[in-house]
Short mmCIF file of C-alpha atoms in Angstrom, two decimals:
data_model
loop_
_atom_site.label_atom_id
_atom_site.label_comp_id
_atom_site.label_asym_id
_atom_site.label_seq_id
_atom_site.Cartn_x
_atom_site.Cartn_y
_atom_site.Cartn_z
CA UNK A 1 134.84 192.70 212.35
CA UNK A 2 137.12 194.14 215.06
CA UNK A 3 135.65 194.86 218.29
CA UNK A 4 134.09 198.38 218.56
CA UNK A 5 134.31 200.83 221.49
CA UNK A 6 131.32 202.22 222.97
CA UNK A 7 132.42 205.53 221.70
CA UNK A 8 132.96 204.56 218.16
CA UNK A 9 129.55 202.84 218.34
CA UNK A 10 127.86 206.02 219.23
CA UNK A 11 129.78 207.80 216.45
CA UNK A 12 128.51 205.21 214.06
CA UNK A 13 125.16 205.50 214.90
CA UNK A 14 125.37 209.40 214.61
CA UNK A 15 126.81 208.92 211.15
CA UNK A 16 124.23 206.10 210.05
CA UNK A 17 121.38 208.46 211.27
CA UNK A 18 122.62 211.61 209.85
CA UNK A 19 120.14 213.29 207.28
CA UNK A 20 122.98 214.10 205.25
CA UNK A 21 123.99 210.61 204.77
CA UNK A 22 124.27 209.49 200.91
CA UNK A 23 121.52 207.12 201.16
CA UNK A 24 119.06 208.46 198.47
CA UNK A 25 116.38 210.11 200.71
CA UNK A 26 117.05 213.56 199.23
CA UNK A 27 115.49 212.11 196.00
CA UNK A 28 111.98 211.12 197.71
CA UNK A 29 109.40 213.29 198.93
CA UNK A 30 107.42 210.68 200.82
CA UNK A 31 104.05 211.65 199.11
CA UNK A 32 104.49 215.43 199.70
CA UNK A 33 105.00 216.29 196.13
CA UNK A 34 101.74 214.67 194.74
CA UNK A 35 99.83 215.95 197.68
CA UNK A 36 101.04 219.48 196.73
CA UNK A 37 100.18 218.90 193.26
CA UNK A 38 96.85 217.92 194.05
CA UNK A 39 96.21 221.06 196.12
CA UNK A 40 96.06 219.19 199.57
CA UNK A 41 99.07 220.91 200.98
CA UNK A 42 99.80 224.49 200.49
CA UNK A 43 101.30 225.79 203.62
CA UNK A 44 102.89 225.22 206.85
CA UNK A 45 99.89 224.14 208.66
CA UNK A 46 98.82 221.53 205.58
CA UNK A 47 102.54 220.40 205.99
CA UNK A 48 101.85 219.63 209.68
CA UNK A 49 98.73 217.74 209.16
CA UNK A 50 100.32 215.80 206.33
CA UNK A 51 103.24 214.74 208.34
CA UNK A 52 101.14 213.94 211.52
CA UNK A 53 98.82 211.59 209.40
CA UNK A 54 101.95 209.67 207.98
CA UNK A 55 103.72 209.67 211.32
CA UNK A 56 100.64 207.74 213.03
CA UNK A 57 100.17 205.35 209.93
CA UNK A 58 103.00 204.54 207.57
CA UNK A 59 105.38 205.81 210.17
CA UNK A 60 104.24 203.43 212.66
CA UNK A 61 104.54 200.38 210.28
CA UNK A 62 108.03 201.77 209.43
CA UNK A 63 108.74 201.85 213.22
CA UNK A 64 107.53 198.34 213.82
CA UNK A 65 109.62 196.72 211.09
CA UNK A 66 112.52 198.56 211.90
CA UNK A 67 112.58 197.34 215.47
CA UNK A 68 111.51 193.95 214.57
CA UNK A 69 114.79 193.88 212.03
CA UNK A 70 116.91 195.32 214.66
CA UNK A 71 115.79 192.61 217.23
CA UNK A 72 116.07 189.79 214.62
CA UNK A 73 119.88 190.83 213.51
CA UNK A 74 121.67 189.00 212.46
CA UNK A 75 119.88 185.65 212.11
CA UNK A 76 116.53 186.82 211.41
CA UNK A 77 114.12 185.48 208.70
CA UNK A 78 114.55 188.33 206.25
CA UNK A 79 112.34 186.84 203.65
CA UNK A 80 109.39 186.63 205.87
CA UNK A 81 109.92 190.30 207.25
CA UNK A 82 110.20 191.54 203.57
CA UNK A 83 106.94 189.69 202.53
CA UNK A 84 105.27 190.94 205.76
CA UNK A 85 106.10 194.54 204.81
CA UNK A 86 104.95 194.05 201.20
CA UNK A 87 101.55 192.83 202.52
CA UNK A 88 101.27 196.00 204.33
CA UNK A 89 102.32 198.35 201.42
CA UNK A 90 99.45 197.89 198.72
CA UNK A 91 100.92 200.68 196.53
CA UNK A 92 103.30 199.50 193.87
CA UNK A 93 104.82 202.90 193.85
CA UNK A 94 105.44 203.02 197.64
CA UNK A 95 106.96 199.49 197.24
CA UNK A 96 109.23 200.57 194.62
CA UNK A 97 110.39 203.86 196.61
CA UNK A 98 110.90 201.70 199.65
CA UNK A 99 113.22 199.32 197.73
CA UNK A 100 115.13 202.22 196.22
CA UNK A 101 115.88 203.41 199.68
CA UNK A 102 116.63 200.36 200.99
CA UNK A 103 119.16 199.76 198.36
CA UNK A 104 120.83 203.12 199.01
CA UNK A 105 121.04 202.48 202.69
CA UNK A 106 122.52 198.98 201.86
CA UNK A 107 125.14 200.58 199.61
CA UNK A 108 125.96 202.99 202.66
CA UNK A 109 126.43 199.96 205.01
CA UNK A 110 128.72 198.04 202.58
CA UNK A 111 130.90 201.16 202.63
CA UNK A 112 130.72 201.74 206.61
CA UNK A 113 131.06 198.03 207.64
CA UNK A 114 133.23 196.33 204.77
CA UNK A 115 133.93 193.37 206.74
CA UNK A 116 130.16 192.78 207.55
CA UNK A 117 128.24 190.00 205.32
CA UNK A 118 124.79 191.46 204.91
CA UNK A 119 121.93 189.12 204.41
CA UNK A 120 120.62 190.80 201.12
CA UNK A 121 123.56 190.25 198.60
CA UNK A 122 121.24 190.61 195.48
CA UNK A 123 118.29 192.48 194.15
CA UNK A 124 115.69 193.09 194.76
CA UNK A 125 116.67 195.42 197.46
CA UNK A 126 114.81 194.90 200.93
CA UNK A 127 112.69 197.59 202.10
CA UNK A 128 113.97 200.53 203.74
CA UNK A 129 112.83 200.04 207.24
CA UNK A 130 114.17 196.54 207.40
CA UNK A 131 117.66 197.84 206.47
CA UNK A 132 117.44 200.58 208.88
CA UNK A 133 116.65 198.27 211.72
CA UNK A 134 119.48 195.98 210.91
CA UNK A 135 121.68 198.80 210.27
CA UNK A 136 121.03 200.19 213.65
CA UNK A 137 121.74 196.78 215.37
CA UNK A 138 124.83 196.69 213.27
CA UNK A 139 126.17 199.96 214.61
CA UNK A 140 125.21 198.90 218.23
CA UNK A 141 121.84 200.45 218.79
CA UNK A 142 118.65 199.04 220.32
CA UNK A 143 115.28 198.30 218.78
CA UNK A 144 113.71 201.34 220.30
CA UNK A 145 116.30 203.45 218.53
CA UNK A 146 115.75 201.84 215.21
CA UNK A 147 111.86 202.47 215.77
CA UNK A 148 112.45 206.00 216.49
CA UNK A 149 114.79 206.59 213.46
CA UNK A 150 112.10 204.89 211.22
CA UNK A 151 109.29 207.25 212.50
CA UNK A 152 111.38 210.17 212.19
CA UNK A 153 112.64 209.51 208.66
CA UNK A 154 108.76 208.96 207.79
CA UNK A 155 108.04 212.77 208.25
CA UNK A 156 111.50 214.45 207.72
CA UNK A 157 111.53 213.59 203.89
CA UNK A 158 108.16 215.21 203.43
CA UNK A 159 109.01 218.27 205.55
CA UNK A 160 112.31 218.89 203.54
CA UNK A 161 110.36 218.33 200.21
CA UNK A 162 107.96 221.08 201.34
CA UNK A 163 110.63 223.42 201.97
CA UNK A 164 111.83 223.17 198.47
CA UNK A 165 108.35 222.65 196.94
CA UNK A 166 106.49 225.55 198.81
CA UNK A 167 109.58 227.95 199.48
CA UNK A 168 108.47 227.43 203.37
CA UNK A 169 111.05 228.86 205.93
CA UNK A 170 112.93 225.77 207.09
CA UNK A 171 113.31 227.01 210.61
CA UNK A 172 109.76 227.24 210.80
CA UNK A 173 109.40 223.44 209.26
CA UNK A 174 112.07 222.36 211.77
CA UNK A 175 109.99 223.82 214.67
CA UNK A 176 106.96 221.95 213.35
CA UNK A 177 108.74 218.63 213.32
CA UNK A 178 109.86 219.14 216.96
CA UNK A 179 106.20 219.69 217.91
CA UNK A 180 105.24 216.75 216.13
CA UNK A 181 107.71 214.53 217.63
CA UNK A 182 106.92 216.04 221.04
CA UNK A 183 103.19 215.29 220.69
CA UNK A 184 103.05 212.01 218.68
CA UNK A 185 106.53 210.68 218.46
CA UNK A 186 106.11 208.32 221.57
CA UNK A 187 102.80 207.33 220.07
CA UNK A 188 104.41 206.29 216.83
CA UNK A 189 106.84 203.99 218.50
CA UNK A 190 104.98 202.95 221.41
CA UNK A 191 104.69 199.19 221.93
CA UNK A 192 106.55 198.42 218.76
CA UNK A 193 109.16 196.32 220.25
CA UNK A 194 108.15 192.58 221.15
CA UNK A 195 104.63 193.32 219.84
CA UNK A 196 102.90 191.82 216.64
CA UNK A 197 103.87 194.01 213.83
CA UNK A 198 101.52 197.17 213.14
CA UNK A 199 99.44 197.06 210.10
CA UNK A 200 97.68 200.42 209.88
CA UNK A 201 97.59 201.96 206.44
CA UNK A 202 97.04 205.21 204.56
CA UNK A 203 95.00 204.63 201.39
CA UNK A 204 95.12 208.16 200.36
CA UNK A 205 98.87 208.21 200.56
CA UNK A 206 98.76 204.89 198.48
CA UNK A 207 96.71 206.68 195.88
CA UNK A 208 98.75 209.75 195.58
CA UNK A 209 101.90 207.65 195.36
CA UNK A 210 100.38 205.67 192.42
CA UNK A 211 99.41 208.94 190.86
CA UNK A 212 102.67 210.42 191.31
CA UNK A 213 104.59 207.26 189.91
CA UNK A 214 102.56 207.83 186.64
CA UNK A 215 103.13 211.51 186.14
CA UNK A 216 105.93 212.38 183.52
CA UNK A 217 107.18 215.70 184.85
CA UNK A 218 108.12 215.43 188.94
CA UNK A 219 110.85 216.64 190.92
CA UNK A 220 110.93 213.74 193.38
CA UNK A 221 111.19 210.02 192.69
CA UNK A 222 108.14 209.64 194.96
#
């Protein structure tokens, strides 16, 4: 690739992390749809509790792997990282969704950085946090930013889905996300860089994902 100025790197990072980027996230609810279907979430307070739980469990796992992938770019052991993430994702439905999101982000990276040879040329696509961490490194960002981006992605998708599914005020939901990130965001990404990969789980989310995957009529893929 040609050398990129700091200003251009900043612009690439903003483009990469823009929630409107066409990487497939709009098709996934991060477990929010099955939680609403099961009657576990029905209002803004329930959405906040759901997102808080996700941020502190699977969000921390995603943050750890995004940071590790960012640090490892470009010569990391990508097969090992992928296997480690698989081991922390017992739900087949969640693994499928993560690879679908990883595939979408991989396609976007090929469009953004056509001269770069990505380390995952073939299927199956790598897990989303791994691609996200490598993408942040490719755009000139640091591991801390990759962890923050992964933690944020773990709650913005469910929150956005809740707006559509429950008809919530999008401004109130945005305010809720700001509260969560203020109170728990640093916890979700703390000690992610240079530490053993986090292995906390969310069994109920895994169960909901598997039930949702077997449901014939659904709005979101996950």
